[in-house]
Amino acid sequence: MNDMSEKSWYKLDNAAKIFPPTSSKSDTKVFRFSCELREAVDEKLLQSALDRTMDDFPSFRCILKNGMFWYYLEQSPLRPLVRQENIPPCNTLYLGRKTLLFDVTWYGRRINLEVYHALTDGTGALQFLKTLIFFYLKRAHPETMDKAAGIDYDASETQKMADSFDKYYDRQKKSASKFKSPVAWQLKGPKEAEWRLNIIEGSVSAQAVLNKAREYDTSATILITALLMRAIYGEMSVRDRRKPVVITVPVNLRNYFDSKSTRNFFSVINIKYDFKTNKDDIGEIIKYAKEYCAGHLNEEYLQTRLNKLLRFERNFLIRPIPLVVKDFCMSIAYSFAAREFTAAVSNLGQVRMPPEAAPYIRLFDVFSSTKTLQVCLCSYENTMNISFTSPLVSTDIQRSFFRQLSQMGIAVEITANHFKKEPTGP
């Protein structure tokens, strides 16, 4: 008997509450993890592996429902079915439909997991995909994989389904001080038709990127963020430079608070760089970003930010407001918050699988829906995949970014999707 059978529903975590009222066809709040194998995918084995994986992730067997005051997740008897991929990536998974909030597809050698962000964050989704791939390979190659120790994820069902925001909320501690964030420079231009995403992926040597980051005494995330800032700067006019370039970076709170939850447990920091008053120099940008992160990536700051968000949610004046009013207010607040950043960078880090799986896996990658420009990266073995998604037709920023990597001596293998339909207006 698992926890889901004892409790048929549970409330959305704090981070998830913003997604239902702000989801749309142009911004689906869906992200995708993929694993590319070295052999064609067997659909029957994949379905069997998915059925087994669901036993370990009861929180994924849920649908989203709306109550009078808040959205909530409800246990569902629906069985997830794998299918061959036949629609564009990061399409809608929830827009008032009573379906599971994730989808597993395959095409050729690729296995894809798409997830609606209200269900989980990147860390939770990656654990699900790693488990799915493990059980798939056990079925496809039992002679080798039966010796594998399994995925290193020692957590009970209670721990997996915990609301860690609620666990670490401390009403006694002071919230982060309120300050007015500057309006960031926004990307502009014609967009792809039918809300499609422009996707460009670059595969590079993970070791080469780490070596280059060490030359600047920094991390891969800060190096990538700095290169993105410079690429964006190259597209700005002189008058545009009155506004800063701001990159929002998700922070996995599990690195700062003890949590094994598969639900959302992340925060964000916004790294601002003002090219009007600062140099267009990669070393200077890295130094600035590094100092900013040092002041914000610590338990004290993240705790005060968590308290601020939870205190708003638990305000006794807000709780009785009807959901339809909350939806309207949260949509307005989200639109204002979106003006505070230019683009986003999300690093999911190193994907670790049992060594027995290595001969069968080529790479992992990740990308996300967005209304602006999103960069996601993850590594497997020595392959780092850097994925750009954007609704904009122009790929000048992406081209500039990868050119900078090449000029640093880092070889890049690029793949992209292509559309034949005419773009929409600005």
mmCIF file of C-alpha atoms in Angstrom, residues 13-380:
data_model
loop_
_atom_site.group_PDB
_atom_site.id
_atom_site.type_symbol
_atom_site.label_atom_id
_atom_site.label_comp_id
_atom_site.label_asym_id
_atom_site.label_seq_id
_atom_site.Cartn_x
_atom_site.Cartn_y
_atom_site.Cartn_z
ATOM 1 C CA ASP A 13 3.840 22.841 -4.035
ATOM 2 C CA ASN A 14 4.697 26.541 -3.873
ATOM 3 C CA ALA A 15 6.686 26.635 -7.139
ATOM 4 C CA ALA A 16 3.983 24.735 -9.047
ATOM 5 C CA LYS A 17 1.181 27.181 -8.275
ATOM 6 C CA ILE A 18 2.305 29.695 -10.903
ATOM 7 C CA PHE A 19 2.209 27.250 -13.825
ATOM 8 C CA PRO A 20 -1.528 26.471 -14.347
ATOM 9 C CA PRO A 21 -2.712 30.108 -14.564
ATOM 10 C CA THR A 22 0.165 31.100 -16.885
ATOM 11 C CA SER A 23 0.219 28.130 -19.289
ATOM 12 C CA SER A 24 -0.752 28.719 -22.901
ATOM 13 C CA LYS A 25 -0.087 27.354 -26.381
ATOM 14 C CA SER A 26 2.689 29.903 -26.751
ATOM 15 C CA ASP A 27 4.229 28.984 -23.380
ATOM 16 C CA THR A 28 3.232 25.454 -22.420
ATOM 17 C CA LYS A 29 5.434 25.168 -19.300
ATOM 18 C CA VAL A 30 6.583 21.795 -20.629
ATOM 19 C CA PHE A 31 10.177 20.612 -20.689
ATOM 20 C CA ARG A 32 11.760 17.594 -22.341
ATOM 21 C CA PHE A 33 14.523 15.184 -21.373
ATOM 22 C CA SER A 34 15.807 12.796 -24.032
ATOM 23 C CA CYS A 35 18.127 9.834 -24.032
ATOM 24 C CA GLU A 36 19.674 8.814 -27.344
ATOM 25 C CA LEU A 37 20.620 5.159 -27.449
ATOM 26 C CA ARG A 38 23.047 3.467 -29.808
ATOM 27 C CA GLU A 39 20.295 1.241 -31.182
ATOM 28 C CA ALA A 40 16.678 1.548 -32.306
ATOM 29 C CA VAL A 41 14.033 1.702 -29.584
ATOM 30 C CA ASP A 42 11.723 -1.288 -29.069
ATOM 31 C CA GLU A 43 8.248 0.103 -28.244
ATOM 32 C CA LYS A 44 7.017 -2.995 -26.406
ATOM 33 C CA LEU A 45 10.062 -3.060 -24.143
ATOM 34 C CA LEU A 46 9.696 0.659 -23.521
ATOM 35 C CA GLN A 47 6.048 0.214 -22.470
ATOM 36 C CA SER A 48 7.022 -2.585 -20.096
ATOM 37 C CA ALA A 49 9.790 -0.398 -18.629
ATOM 38 C CA LEU A 50 7.361 2.502 -18.183
ATOM 39 C CA ASP A 51 4.856 0.293 -16.354
ATOM 40 C CA ARG A 52 7.629 -0.765 -13.970
ATOM 41 C CA THR A 53 8.901 2.793 -13.502
ATOM 42 C CA MET A 54 5.461 3.993 -12.422
ATOM 43 C CA ASP A 55 5.693 1.746 -9.364
ATOM 44 C CA ASP A 56 8.619 3.854 -8.126
ATOM 45 C CA PHE A 57 7.067 7.252 -8.910
ATOM 46 C CA PRO A 58 3.484 7.346 -7.560
ATOM 47 C CA SER A 59 3.348 11.146 -7.751
ATOM 48 C CA PHE A 60 3.526 10.900 -11.566
ATOM 49 C CA ARG A 61 0.185 9.062 -11.668
ATOM 50 C CA CYS A 62 -1.803 12.259 -11.143
ATOM 51 C CA ILE A 63 -4.029 14.673 -13.002
ATOM 52 C CA LEU A 64 -4.399 18.380 -12.294
ATOM 53 C CA LYS A 65 -7.741 19.648 -11.032
ATOM 54 C CA ASN A 66 -8.990 23.042 -9.963
ATOM 55 C CA GLY A 67 -10.748 23.588 -6.678
ATOM 56 C CA MET A 68 -12.547 26.656 -5.393
ATOM 57 C CA PHE A 69 -9.370 28.282 -4.024
ATOM 58 C CA TRP A 70 -6.321 26.382 -5.393
ATOM 59 C CA TYR A 71 -5.333 23.813 -8.001
ATOM 60 C CA TYR A 72 -4.504 20.345 -6.712
ATOM 61 C CA LEU A 73 -3.205 16.988 -7.942
ATOM 62 C CA GLU A 74 -5.453 13.956 -7.809
ATOM 63 C CA GLN A 75 -4.506 10.311 -8.069
ATOM 64 C CA SER A 76 -5.594 8.761 -11.359
ATOM 65 C CA PRO A 77 -6.023 5.173 -12.567
ATOM 66 C CA LEU A 78 -4.874 6.233 -16.061
ATOM 67 C CA ARG A 79 -2.134 4.080 -17.504
ATOM 68 C CA PRO A 80 0.557 6.040 -19.378
ATOM 69 C CA LEU A 81 1.102 4.680 -22.880
ATOM 70 C CA VAL A 82 4.246 5.186 -24.918
ATOM 71 C CA ARG A 83 3.878 6.292 -28.524
ATOM 72 C CA GLN A 84 6.009 7.173 -31.485
ATOM 73 C CA GLU A 85 6.719 10.887 -31.584
ATOM 74 C CA ASN A 86 4.460 12.673 -34.078
ATOM 75 C CA ILE A 87 4.009 16.258 -32.840
ATOM 76 C CA PRO A 88 6.460 19.126 -32.197
ATOM 77 C CA PRO A 89 8.423 19.055 -28.907
ATOM 78 C CA CYS A 90 7.096 20.658 -25.716
ATOM 79 C CA ASN A 91 3.499 20.781 -26.912
ATOM 80 C CA THR A 92 0.647 21.309 -24.465
ATOM 81 C CA LEU A 93 0.232 18.628 -21.804
ATOM 82 C CA TYR A 94 -2.301 20.524 -19.754
ATOM 83 C CA LEU A 95 -4.817 23.108 -20.863
ATOM 84 C CA GLY A 96 -7.916 22.062 -18.938
ATOM 85 C CA ARG A 97 -7.598 18.404 -19.967
ATOM 86 C CA LYS A 98 -7.826 15.608 -17.423
ATOM 87 C CA THR A 99 -4.735 13.711 -18.554
ATOM 88 C CA LEU A 100 -1.497 12.658 -16.917
ATOM 89 C CA LEU A 101 1.018 15.468 -16.748
ATOM 90 C CA PHE A 102 3.836 13.729 -18.590
ATOM 91 C CA ASP A 103 4.341 11.914 -21.864
ATOM 92 C CA VAL A 104 6.825 9.254 -23.012
ATOM 93 C CA THR A 105 7.562 9.056 -26.738
ATOM 94 C CA TRP A 106 10.222 7.522 -28.936
ATOM 95 C CA TYR A 107 11.604 8.060 -32.403
ATOM 96 C CA GLY A 108 14.430 6.058 -33.945
ATOM 97 C CA ARG A 109 17.028 5.724 -31.192
ATOM 98 C CA ARG A 110 15.606 8.441 -28.919
ATOM 99 C CA ILE A 111 13.431 8.088 -25.833
ATOM 100 C CA ASN A 112 11.734 11.338 -24.784
ATOM 101 C CA LEU A 113 10.127 12.326 -21.495
ATOM 102 C CA GLU A 114 8.042 15.498 -21.581
ATOM 103 C CA VAL A 115 6.743 16.882 -18.296
ATOM 104 C CA TYR A 116 4.385 19.672 -17.283
ATOM 105 C CA HIS A 117 6.274 21.796 -14.774
ATOM 106 C CA ALA A 118 3.447 21.757 -12.204
ATOM 107 C CA LEU A 119 4.195 18.060 -11.658
ATOM 108 C CA THR A 120 7.942 18.208 -10.999
ATOM 109 C CA ASP A 121 11.158 20.076 -11.736
ATOM 110 C CA GLY A 122 14.192 19.051 -13.769
ATOM 111 C CA THR A 123 15.728 16.991 -10.973
ATOM 112 C CA GLY A 124 12.558 14.957 -10.429
ATOM 113 C CA ALA A 125 12.038 14.420 -14.154
ATOM 114 C CA LEU A 126 15.639 13.341 -14.659
ATOM 115 C CA GLN A 127 15.321 10.736 -11.900
ATOM 116 C CA PHE A 128 12.209 9.403 -13.625
ATOM 117 C CA LEU A 129 13.930 9.201 -17.029
ATOM 118 C CA LYS A 130 17.054 7.560 -15.600
ATOM 119 C CA THR A 131 14.879 4.927 -13.935
ATOM 120 C CA LEU A 132 12.913 4.403 -17.158
ATOM 121 C CA ILE A 133 16.112 3.950 -19.204
ATOM 122 C CA PHE A 134 17.507 1.571 -16.607
ATOM 123 C CA PHE A 135 14.445 -0.692 -16.718
ATOM 124 C CA TYR A 136 14.353 -0.471 -20.527
ATOM 125 C CA LEU A 137 17.984 -1.570 -20.845
ATOM 126 C CA LYS A 138 17.391 -4.389 -18.334
ATOM 127 C CA ARG A 139 14.754 -5.713 -20.705
ATOM 128 C CA ALA A 140 16.751 -5.098 -23.864
ATOM 129 C CA HIS A 141 20.082 -6.409 -22.519
ATOM 130 C CA PRO A 142 19.414 -8.667 -19.504
ATOM 131 C CA GLU A 143 22.714 -10.489 -19.936
ATOM 132 C CA THR A 144 24.597 -7.276 -19.103
ATOM 133 C CA MET A 145 22.168 -5.118 -17.145
ATOM 134 C CA ASP A 146 21.140 -7.794 -14.635
ATOM 135 C CA LYS A 147 24.559 -7.198 -13.074
ATOM 136 C CA ALA A 148 23.903 -3.464 -12.674
ATOM 137 C CA ALA A 149 23.289 -2.125 -9.170
ATOM 138 C CA GLY A 150 20.456 0.145 -10.297
ATOM 139 C CA ILE A 151 19.824 3.875 -10.115
ATOM 140 C CA ASP A 152 21.325 5.572 -7.079
ATOM 141 C CA TYR A 153 18.134 7.054 -5.659
ATOM 142 C CA ASP A 154 17.523 5.736 -2.169
ATOM 143 C CA ALA A 155 14.269 7.399 -1.130
ATOM 144 C CA SER A 156 11.009 6.174 0.344
ATOM 145 C CA GLU A 157 7.664 6.993 -1.246
ATOM 146 C CA THR A 158 7.022 9.491 1.525
ATOM 147 C CA GLN A 159 10.322 11.257 0.794
ATOM 148 C CA LYS A 160 9.661 11.280 -2.960
ATOM 149 C CA MET A 161 6.241 12.861 -2.520
ATOM 150 C CA ALA A 162 7.176 15.358 0.173
ATOM 151 C CA ASP A 163 6.438 19.064 -0.257
ATOM 152 C CA SER A 164 9.887 20.352 0.659
ATOM 153 C CA PHE A 165 8.805 23.989 0.445
ATOM 154 C CA ASP A 166 6.362 23.309 3.255
ATOM 155 C CA LYS A 167 8.947 21.329 5.218
ATOM 156 C CA TYR A 168 11.540 24.108 5.228
ATOM 157 C CA TYR A 169 9.237 27.092 5.651
ATOM 158 C CA ASP A 170 10.244 28.918 8.829
ATOM 159 C CA ARG A 171 7.711 31.548 9.809
ATOM 160 C CA GLN A 172 9.988 32.817 12.559
ATOM 161 C CA LYS A 173 12.726 33.915 10.171
ATOM 162 C CA LYS A 174 12.605 37.239 8.384
ATOM 163 C CA SER A 175 11.822 37.234 4.670
ATOM 164 C CA ALA A 176 14.220 38.543 2.071
ATOM 165 C CA SER A 177 14.106 42.316 1.837
ATOM 166 C CA LYS A 178 11.966 43.675 -0.955
ATOM 167 C CA PHE A 179 13.705 45.602 -3.697
ATOM 168 C CA LYS A 180 12.688 46.916 -7.077
ATOM 169 C CA SER A 181 14.187 44.854 -9.902
ATOM 170 C CA PRO A 182 15.179 46.751 -13.032
ATOM 171 C CA VAL A 183 13.382 46.091 -16.311
ATOM 172 C CA ALA A 184 15.716 43.902 -18.359
ATOM 173 C CA TRP A 185 16.335 44.179 -22.088
ATOM 174 C CA GLN A 186 13.873 41.953 -23.949
ATOM 175 C CA LEU A 187 14.507 39.927 -27.096
ATOM 176 C CA LYS A 188 12.403 40.958 -30.069
ATOM 177 C CA GLY A 189 11.669 39.811 -33.603
ATOM 178 C CA PRO A 190 9.414 37.660 -35.802
ATOM 179 C CA LYS A 191 8.280 34.371 -34.267
ATOM 180 C CA GLU A 192 7.889 30.875 -35.654
ATOM 181 C CA ALA A 193 4.405 29.919 -36.841
ATOM 182 C CA GLU A 194 1.955 27.845 -34.779
ATOM 183 C CA TRP A 195 3.804 28.517 -31.507
ATOM 184 C CA ARG A 196 6.661 26.255 -32.583
ATOM 185 C CA LEU A 197 10.049 26.382 -30.922
ATOM 186 C CA ASN A 198 13.300 27.006 -32.725
ATOM 187 C CA ILE A 199 15.611 24.344 -31.295
ATOM 188 C CA ILE A 200 19.391 24.302 -31.735
ATOM 189 C CA GLU A 201 21.596 21.819 -29.899
ATOM 190 C CA GLY A 202 25.366 21.860 -29.626
ATOM 191 C CA SER A 203 27.321 18.812 -28.463
ATOM 192 C CA VAL A 204 30.718 19.564 -26.958
ATOM 193 C CA SER A 205 33.347 17.870 -24.840
ATOM 194 C CA ALA A 206 32.315 18.260 -21.211
ATOM 195 C CA GLN A 207 35.951 18.091 -20.145
ATOM 196 C CA ALA A 208 36.915 20.845 -22.592
ATOM 197 C CA VAL A 209 34.219 23.147 -21.166
ATOM 198 C CA LEU A 210 35.255 22.372 -17.591
ATOM 199 C CA ASN A 211 38.923 23.005 -18.430
ATOM 200 C CA LYS A 212 38.051 26.369 -19.940
ATOM 201 C CA ALA A 213 35.922 27.259 -16.911
ATOM 202 C CA ARG A 214 38.835 26.405 -14.618
ATOM 203 C CA GLU A 215 41.055 28.796 -16.579
ATOM 204 C CA TYR A 216 38.701 31.545 -15.374
ATOM 205 C CA ASP A 217 38.418 29.968 -11.895
ATOM 206 C CA THR A 218 34.690 29.475 -12.291
ATOM 207 C CA SER A 219 31.999 26.877 -13.007
ATOM 208 C CA ALA A 220 30.585 25.661 -16.306
ATOM 209 C CA THR A 221 27.247 27.346 -15.508
ATOM 210 C CA ILE A 222 28.834 30.772 -15.024
ATOM 211 C CA LEU A 223 30.990 30.352 -18.143
ATOM 212 C CA ILE A 224 27.927 29.481 -20.256
ATOM 213 C CA THR A 225 25.972 32.364 -18.710
ATOM 214 C CA ALA A 226 28.755 34.839 -19.476
ATOM 215 C CA LEU A 227 29.050 33.645 -23.081
ATOM 216 C CA LEU A 228 25.291 33.996 -23.493
ATOM 217 C CA MET A 229 25.399 37.551 -22.123
ATOM 218 C CA ARG A 230 28.078 38.490 -24.658
ATOM 219 C CA ALA A 231 26.101 36.884 -27.480
ATOM 220 C CA ILE A 232 22.992 38.861 -26.479
ATOM 221 C CA TYR A 233 25.050 42.071 -26.194
ATOM 222 C CA GLY A 234 26.084 41.612 -29.838
ATOM 223 C CA GLU A 235 22.425 41.974 -30.883
ATOM 224 C CA MET A 236 21.751 45.135 -28.859
ATOM 225 C CA SER A 237 21.731 48.626 -30.345
ATOM 226 C CA VAL A 238 23.413 51.507 -28.534
ATOM 227 C CA ARG A 239 20.076 52.719 -27.144
ATOM 228 C CA ASP A 240 19.220 49.177 -25.993
ATOM 229 C CA ARG A 241 22.194 49.264 -23.625
ATOM 230 C CA ARG A 242 20.291 51.525 -21.272
ATOM 231 C CA LYS A 243 18.728 48.325 -19.972
ATOM 232 C CA PRO A 244 20.749 45.490 -18.391
ATOM 233 C CA VAL A 245 21.006 41.944 -19.684
ATOM 234 C CA VAL A 246 19.572 39.684 -16.992
ATOM 235 C CA ILE A 247 19.916 35.901 -17.038
ATOM 236 C CA THR A 248 17.651 33.923 -14.717
ATOM 237 C CA VAL A 249 19.200 30.728 -13.377
ATOM 238 C CA PRO A 250 17.153 27.998 -11.626
ATOM 239 C CA VAL A 251 18.690 26.741 -8.382
ATOM 240 C CA ASN A 252 18.184 23.163 -7.200
ATOM 241 C CA LEU A 253 17.325 23.638 -3.528
ATOM 242 C CA ARG A 254 18.179 19.982 -2.828
ATOM 243 C CA ASN A 255 21.820 21.095 -2.925
ATOM 244 C CA TYR A 256 21.166 23.340 0.099
ATOM 245 C CA PHE A 257 18.378 21.550 2.005
ATOM 246 C CA ASP A 258 18.041 17.829 2.657
ATOM 247 C CA SER A 259 15.328 16.665 0.263
ATOM 248 C CA LYS A 260 14.699 13.667 -1.989
ATOM 249 C CA SER A 261 11.367 14.896 -3.266
ATOM 250 C CA THR A 262 10.407 14.273 -6.885
ATOM 251 C CA ARG A 263 8.152 17.331 -6.769
ATOM 252 C CA ASN A 264 9.248 20.890 -7.491
ATOM 253 C CA PHE A 265 11.935 22.161 -5.144
ATOM 254 C CA PHE A 266 13.827 24.961 -6.825
ATOM 255 C CA SER A 267 14.369 28.685 -6.658
ATOM 256 C CA VAL A 268 15.892 31.172 -9.114
ATOM 257 C CA ILE A 269 18.497 33.902 -9.079
ATOM 258 C CA ASN A 270 18.684 36.716 -11.643
ATOM 259 C CA ILE A 271 22.220 37.644 -12.714
ATOM 260 C CA LYS A 272 22.241 41.212 -14.052
ATOM 261 C CA TYR A 273 25.008 42.747 -16.181
ATOM 262 C CA ASP A 274 24.903 46.358 -17.323
ATOM 263 C CA PHE A 275 26.921 46.765 -20.535
ATOM 264 C CA LYS A 276 26.478 50.528 -20.404
ATOM 265 C CA THR A 277 28.697 50.796 -17.348
ATOM 266 C CA ASN A 278 30.672 47.519 -17.545
ATOM 267 C CA LYS A 279 33.123 46.119 -20.088
ATOM 268 C CA ASP A 280 32.243 43.731 -22.890
ATOM 269 C CA ASP A 281 34.940 41.371 -21.713
ATOM 270 C CA ILE A 282 34.391 37.688 -20.924
ATOM 271 C CA GLY A 283 36.714 37.839 -17.928
ATOM 272 C CA GLU A 284 34.896 40.849 -16.444
ATOM 273 C CA ILE A 285 31.470 39.280 -16.991
ATOM 274 C CA ILE A 286 32.576 36.014 -15.362
ATOM 275 C CA LYS A 287 34.042 37.896 -12.396
ATOM 276 C CA TYR A 288 30.801 39.827 -11.894
ATOM 277 C CA ALA A 289 28.585 36.725 -12.215
ATOM 278 C CA LYS A 290 30.823 34.746 -9.873
ATOM 279 C CA GLU A 291 30.650 37.451 -7.175
ATOM 280 C CA TYR A 292 26.874 37.710 -7.572
ATOM 281 C CA CYS A 293 26.406 33.958 -7.178
ATOM 282 C CA ALA A 294 28.679 33.905 -4.133
ATOM 283 C CA GLY A 295 26.311 36.323 -2.420
ATOM 284 C CA HIS A 296 23.111 34.525 -3.399
ATOM 285 C CA LEU A 297 23.876 30.811 -3.631
ATOM 286 C CA ASN A 298 23.902 30.107 0.070
ATOM 287 C CA GLU A 299 21.428 28.600 2.511
ATOM 288 C CA GLU A 300 20.743 31.877 4.331
ATOM 289 C CA TYR A 301 19.667 33.826 1.238
ATOM 290 C CA LEU A 302 17.706 30.929 -0.247
ATOM 291 C CA GLN A 303 15.942 30.361 3.077
ATOM 292 C CA THR A 304 14.798 33.983 3.277
ATOM 293 C CA ARG A 305 13.569 33.825 -0.335
ATOM 294 C CA LEU A 306 11.682 30.595 0.384
ATOM 295 C CA ASN A 307 10.092 32.195 3.457
ATOM 296 C CA LYS A 308 8.986 35.206 1.429
ATOM 297 C CA LEU A 309 7.207 33.071 -1.178
ATOM 298 C CA LEU A 310 5.548 30.814 1.388
ATOM 299 C CA ARG A 311 4.476 33.732 3.582
ATOM 300 C CA PHE A 312 2.578 35.236 0.646
ATOM 301 C CA GLU A 313 0.853 31.919 -0.091
ATOM 302 C CA ARG A 314 -0.186 31.465 3.544
ATOM 303 C CA ASN A 315 -1.500 34.981 4.036
ATOM 304 C CA PHE A 316 -4.945 34.599 5.612
ATOM 305 C CA LEU A 317 -6.272 37.384 3.369
ATOM 306 C CA ILE A 318 -5.235 35.517 0.204
ATOM 307 C CA ARG A 319 -6.427 32.010 1.071
ATOM 308 C CA PRO A 320 -10.199 32.660 0.701
ATOM 309 C CA ILE A 321 -9.880 34.475 -2.648
ATOM 310 C CA PRO A 322 -11.611 32.408 -5.394
ATOM 311 C CA LEU A 323 -9.331 30.593 -7.845
ATOM 312 C CA VAL A 324 -10.555 32.565 -10.857
ATOM 313 C CA VAL A 325 -9.425 35.792 -9.171
ATOM 314 C CA LYS A 326 -6.113 34.239 -8.102
ATOM 315 C CA ASP A 327 -5.545 33.106 -11.720
ATOM 316 C CA PHE A 328 -6.039 36.633 -13.031
ATOM 317 C CA CYS A 329 -3.763 38.193 -10.404
ATOM 318 C CA MET A 330 -1.043 35.586 -10.831
ATOM 319 C CA SER A 331 -1.070 36.015 -14.615
ATOM 320 C CA ILE A 332 -0.578 39.759 -14.206
ATOM 321 C CA ALA A 333 2.190 39.247 -11.647
ATOM 322 C CA TYR A 334 3.903 36.719 -13.921
ATOM 323 C CA SER A 335 3.868 39.126 -16.876
ATOM 324 C CA PHE A 336 5.567 41.770 -14.718
ATOM 325 C CA ALA A 337 8.119 39.249 -13.426
ATOM 326 C CA ALA A 338 8.943 38.218 -17.013
ATOM 327 C CA ARG A 339 10.122 41.773 -17.682
ATOM 328 C CA GLU A 340 12.882 41.293 -15.112
ATOM 329 C CA PHE A 341 14.982 38.879 -17.181
ATOM 330 C CA THR A 342 16.246 38.584 -20.761
ATOM 331 C CA ALA A 343 16.907 34.837 -21.057
ATOM 332 C CA ALA A 344 17.428 31.757 -18.893
ATOM 333 C CA VAL A 345 20.223 29.230 -18.308
ATOM 334 C CA SER A 346 19.548 25.881 -16.623
ATOM 335 C CA ASN A 347 22.330 23.380 -15.932
ATOM 336 C CA LEU A 348 21.102 19.918 -14.913
ATOM 337 C CA GLY A 349 24.681 18.779 -14.402
ATOM 338 C CA GLN A 350 26.182 15.340 -14.898
ATOM 339 C CA VAL A 351 23.753 12.491 -15.634
ATOM 340 C CA ARG A 352 25.022 9.353 -13.924
ATOM 341 C CA MET A 353 23.971 5.864 -14.968
ATOM 342 C CA PRO A 354 25.306 2.421 -13.954
ATOM 343 C CA PRO A 355 28.550 1.665 -15.851
ATOM 344 C CA GLU A 356 26.895 -1.376 -17.444
ATOM 345 C CA ALA A 357 24.570 1.014 -19.328
ATOM 346 C CA ALA A 358 27.354 3.035 -20.980
ATOM 347 C CA PRO A 359 27.746 0.854 -24.124
ATOM 348 C CA TYR A 360 24.080 1.410 -25.002
ATOM 349 C CA ILE A 361 23.724 5.180 -24.383
ATOM 350 C CA ARG A 362 25.067 7.923 -26.643
ATOM 351 C CA LEU A 363 23.856 11.044 -24.829
ATOM 352 C CA PHE A 364 21.237 12.788 -22.717
ATOM 353 C CA ASP A 365 19.820 16.199 -23.476
ATOM 354 C CA VAL A 366 17.211 18.598 -22.130
ATOM 355 C CA PHE A 367 15.309 21.633 -23.367
ATOM 356 C CA SER A 368 12.260 23.630 -22.373
ATOM 357 C CA SER A 369 9.372 25.666 -23.726
ATOM 358 C CA THR A 370 9.868 29.406 -23.411
ATOM 359 C CA LYS A 371 8.509 32.778 -24.500
ATOM 360 C CA THR A 372 11.998 34.244 -24.748
ATOM 361 C CA LEU A 373 15.306 32.319 -24.965
ATOM 362 C CA GLN A 374 16.191 29.297 -22.838
ATOM 363 C CA VAL A 375 19.528 27.504 -22.620
ATOM 364 C CA CYS A 376 19.591 24.055 -20.993
ATOM 365 C CA LEU A 377 22.617 21.850 -20.574
ATOM 366 C CA CYS A 378 23.460 18.455 -19.165
ATOM 367 C CA SER A 379 26.327 16.001 -19.564
ATOM 368 C CA TYR A 380 26.686 12.266 -19.908
#
